[in-house]
Amino acid sequence: MGRKLLIHNDKVPNIHTLEVYRANGGYASVEKALKTMQPDQVTDEVKKSGLRGRGGAGFPTGMKWGFLAKPEGVNRYLVCNADESEPGTFKDRYLMEKIPHALIEGMITSSYALGAKTSYIYIRGEYFYVARIVEAAIAEAYAAGWLGKNILGTDFSHDCYVQVGGGAYICGEETALLESLEGKRGNPRIKPPFPAVAGLWGCPTVVNNVETIAAVVPIVNMGGEEYAKIGIGKSTGTKLISASGHINKPGVYEIELGITVEEFIFSEEYCGGIRNGKKLKAIVAGGSSVPILPAALALTTAKGEPRLMTYESLADGGFLTGTMLGSGGFIVMDEDTSIVKNLFTFSRFYHHESCGQCSPCREGTGWMEKILQKFLNGTANESDVDLLWDIQSKIEGKTICPLGEAAAWPVAAAIRHFKHEFIEIAQKKKFVDISHYDRLNKLVKA
Amino acid sequence: MKVTIDGIEIDVPKGTTILEAARMIGPDVAPPTMCYHSKLKTSGGYCRTCIVKVTQGSAANPTPMPKPVASCRTEVMEGMVVENTINKEILEARKGVVELLLINHPLDCPVCDQAGECHLQDLGYSHGAATTRYEFPRREFERIDIGKYVQLHMTRCIMCFRCVKVADQLTDNRVHGVMHRGDAAEISTYIENVIENEMSGNVIDVCPVGALTDKTFRFKSRVWFTKPVEASCDCKKCSGKVRLWMKGEEVLRVTARKDQWGEAIEFICNECRFEKKNTADWKIEGPSPIHKSSVISQNHYTNLNELKVQVMKQQKALGFMDINKRP
Ligand SMILES: Cc1cc2nc3c(=O)[nH]c(=O)nc-3n(C[C@H](O)[C@H](O)[C@H](O)COP(=O)(O)O)c2cc1C
Ligand code: SF4
Ligand code: SF4
Ligand code: SF4
Ligand code: FES
């Protein structure tokens, strides 16, 4: 069994309450940090731990905290990104729903390190019931003195607020999130300046993912060096993986970074293999925006080494033969899956979620969806494959925020690895079964 | 700060953007723009036509920037090296941006009031492809009435946000903005509100396309049949420095004066723009200066030949088709 540091207590009855959470060792990191450590020492432990952002980009958290500007007399903020909307990703929900105090504890300890008197947890609109759970936990924490004035009798005071978003994927992009938090339309900002210098209300701000902040708790408790012993190379610690698709046991798993992809998919401890005895066809390893990999490349790198669940191994081979760990949204597809239809679903999503600020993404995402619709309708030509390829290349890297890439990469990867499926449909040798859309539509109408 | 753009070095003050530096060198190297406006703060960054390649970030940190950057929103660094027209990838990428800007655009210039002074028309002509690869129905919107002076036709909007910035920066209460998102986003007023403000007419001048047009001028004349002259008056609300668009002795339209890049130099008030349509209201200073993309006006070019040569040289350098030999 791999070690678990984040959700090891998820099956303990009533772990969502402060009483049970505390009885199981909760809030120890706050005690340790506030009573025995200087804020910079906490940051140093996070640096030593090698923790990387769990929201998708994998940026070293200690380094991000180190960039935070600290001008005299200016407020600093910690903002928790709980907008989790990337298709295939649902780990933050699990953590907040089951063990809300793990996030709140992390918020307090992290805010102490950053010198933030106020922090915000921005939760996606569709998670309104999760917001209630987190709010109830915050109220408990205030009542017990973990939040508010002079926590544990120290000079450190802290307020933590929950803000529910309107349900837009783009508000997960950190600067769009800040705009939304300020009460404006959630459009990504043009960078620089970066949030570390001018974030929320123009003040220095750190934006971190739910899981990143929760991971600060075990790091402070066990020490950064101990934490860094878990994992391989620059992929340290544990990671929550949202496993979905054609597997026997979908769900949220905490893994030690460094296990093989094969173990993750086929072992009983995790996904339990492909359901109905089918064969593995492809995986999307890190949320819908990362490149899809066919089975062979999912299990072994182009160099012939076993593919590991680490930032480096999954990225091995670049986009030609590799992918990304991303947010850990692990989608498994069996041999019966139509890659083209899957791509259509993803593209429709990115089209729907584009904020519309910059021309390549605003116009290009819709165009790609329309062309993919032709494949579903059986009216596509072979030249449409080249056109799709060309459009994605015209979006990638030319936009304000990475949603442009998120929309372009899945298209590029699907064509790169599964071009024959597009061609077969274009040549009318195969058709996409779209009957379930009719069923869905009927359900929606009913 | 020293910066090199397309091999030409120039010394510019700190805080200058790549675009401004390129404009200082001249139109040969200046990237095309659609959403940047020099007189509007925080404008630019949206349309992505002005993207350039930074092959050397600075003298201190010479690594190239991985992605193309919007030159209008990127400040120069000491020793920065930038490629615009000499970089094939940038030209290709820009062609892509232009194509994407046009896929949902009606392109019915013959019946559009902006034709002749439209930045998108110029851009499509200079950087676009001759045919479209887009086969789907184009986005269309109803015309929205936003008051007695300004006509809003979203179908032609390219989401440059310049009119929003005008309302934010020149008027005290913005009543229009962006609704919805993605390719369904539209400029609109808050529940069919009317834009009524002394400076509101400037949205017409900053709109690079025919989405916001002057109702008092609509379809009175094609702009190229009118003659622009610089004029002024004593105005308490604005500088009173305007451009009159005349046909004979008649003032058909009043706009702000625009610089060589087609951007308003000083914003003017609604009274000057909409109410003073008599020659007697104005002191006429003389013909408007002509630039490469100026509306063709009759018989008062002083530098026409020089201009023609310049345009042709540029187009040759950029590898564009010869405008005189269009297929
Ligand atoms: C379109 C888009 C959506 C995003 N959505 C999320 C999200 O839902 N949750 C999240 O933590 N990060 C999301 N991110 C990444 C954030 O911008 C940011 O990198 C992250 O919150 C930083 O936290 P970390 O360093 O702890 O990973 C998104 C990025 C983009 C471009
Ligand atoms: S890339 Fe898309 S989502 Fe991001 S700013 Fe541009 S239009 Fe908006
Ligand atoms: S806005 Fe410009 S490009 Fe569009 S129809 Fe009018 S003149 Fe033509
Ligand atoms: S209406 Fe005109 S000025 Fe306003 S965003 Fe659209 S194109 Fe730009
Ligand atoms: S002019 Fe620079 S992005 Fe539009």
PDB file of N, CA and C in Angstrom, chain A residues 121-128 131-132 135 162-167 180:
ATOM      1  N   ILE A 121     -11.459  31.181  -0.444  1.00  0.00           N
ATOM      2  CA  ILE A 121     -11.591  29.897  -1.136  1.00  0.00           C
ATOM      3  C   ILE A 121     -12.645  30.098  -2.211  1.00  0.00           C
ATOM      4  N   TYR A 122     -12.215  30.041  -3.476  1.00  0.00           N
ATOM      5  CA  TYR A 122     -13.135  30.293  -4.589  1.00  0.00           C
ATOM      6  C   TYR A 122     -13.626  28.948  -5.126  1.00  0.00           C
ATOM      7  N   ILE A 123     -14.890  28.651  -4.874  1.00  0.00           N
ATOM      8  CA  ILE A 123     -15.441  27.342  -5.223  1.00  0.00           C
ATOM      9  C   ILE A 123     -16.375  27.453  -6.426  1.00  0.00           C
ATOM     10  N   ARG A 124     -16.254  26.540  -7.349  1.00  0.00           N
ATOM     11  CA  ARG A 124     -17.079  26.619  -8.563  1.00  0.00           C
ATOM     12  C   ARG A 124     -18.565  26.552  -8.215  1.00  0.00           C
ATOM     13  N   GLY A 125     -19.351  27.223  -9.015  1.00  0.00           N
ATOM     14  CA  GLY A 125     -20.772  27.373  -8.737  1.00  0.00           C
ATOM     15  C   GLY A 125     -21.514  26.061  -8.577  1.00  0.00           C
ATOM     16  N   GLU A 126     -21.153  25.071  -9.418  1.00  0.00           N
ATOM     17  CA  GLU A 126     -21.868  23.795  -9.358  1.00  0.00           C
ATOM     18  C   GLU A 126     -21.580  23.045  -8.062  1.00  0.00           C
ATOM     19  N   TYR A 127     -20.554  23.432  -7.345  1.00  0.00           N
ATOM     20  CA  TYR A 127     -20.223  22.785  -6.069  1.00  0.00           C
ATOM     21  C   TYR A 127     -20.867  23.525  -4.894  1.00  0.00           C
ATOM     22  N   PHE A 128     -22.079  24.044  -5.088  1.00  0.00           N
ATOM     23  CA  PHE A 128     -22.661  24.857  -4.013  1.00  0.00           C
ATOM     24  C   PHE A 128     -22.792  24.082  -2.706  1.00  0.00           C
ATOM     25  N   ALA A 131     -19.575  24.064  -0.985  1.00  0.00           N
ATOM     26  CA  ALA A 131     -19.334  25.361  -0.342  1.00  0.00           C
ATOM     27  C   ALA A 131     -19.994  25.391   1.030  1.00  0.00           C
ATOM     28  N   ARG A 132     -21.179  24.786   1.136  1.00  0.00           N
ATOM     29  CA  ARG A 132     -21.858  24.764   2.442  1.00  0.00           C
ATOM     30  C   ARG A 132     -21.062  23.956   3.457  1.00  0.00           C
ATOM     31  N   GLU A 135     -18.087  26.013   4.414  1.00  0.00           N
ATOM     32  CA  GLU A 135     -18.500  27.140   5.273  1.00  0.00           C
ATOM     33  C   GLU A 135     -18.814  26.687   6.693  1.00  0.00           C
ATOM     34  N   VAL A 162     -15.351  32.067   1.996  1.00  0.00           N
ATOM     35  CA  VAL A 162     -15.692  31.256   0.830  1.00  0.00           C
ATOM     36  C   VAL A 162     -16.414  32.129  -0.177  1.00  0.00           C
ATOM     37  N   GLN A 163     -16.021  32.029  -1.434  1.00  0.00           N
ATOM     38  CA  GLN A 163     -16.767  32.705  -2.492  1.00  0.00           C
ATOM     39  C   GLN A 163     -17.175  31.659  -3.522  1.00  0.00           C
ATOM     40  N   VAL A 164     -18.447  31.650  -3.866  1.00  0.00           N
ATOM     41  CA  VAL A 164     -18.918  30.690  -4.862  1.00  0.00           C
ATOM     42  C   VAL A 164     -18.917  31.358  -6.227  1.00  0.00           C
ATOM     43  N   GLY A 165     -18.349  30.689  -7.205  1.00  0.00           N
ATOM     44  CA  GLY A 165     -18.297  31.230  -8.563  1.00  0.00           C
ATOM     45  C   GLY A 165     -19.631  31.041  -9.280  1.00  0.00           C
ATOM     46  N   GLY A 166     -19.690  31.530 -10.507  1.00  0.00           N
ATOM     47  CA  GLY A 166     -20.920  31.431 -11.271  1.00  0.00           C
ATOM     48  C   GLY A 166     -20.981  30.182 -12.132  1.00  0.00           C
ATOM     49  N   GLY A 167     -19.948  29.354 -12.070  1.00  0.00           N
ATOM     50  CA  GLY A 167     -19.971  28.135 -12.857  1.00  0.00           C
ATOM     51  C   GLY A 167     -19.341  28.301 -14.220  1.00  0.00           C
ATOM     52  N   SER A 180     -13.105  37.642 -11.057  1.00  0.00           N
ATOM     53  CA  SER A 180     -14.411  37.196 -10.589  1.00  0.00           C
ATOM     54  C   SER A 180     -14.563  37.455  -9.088  1.00  0.00           C
TER      55      SER A 180
END
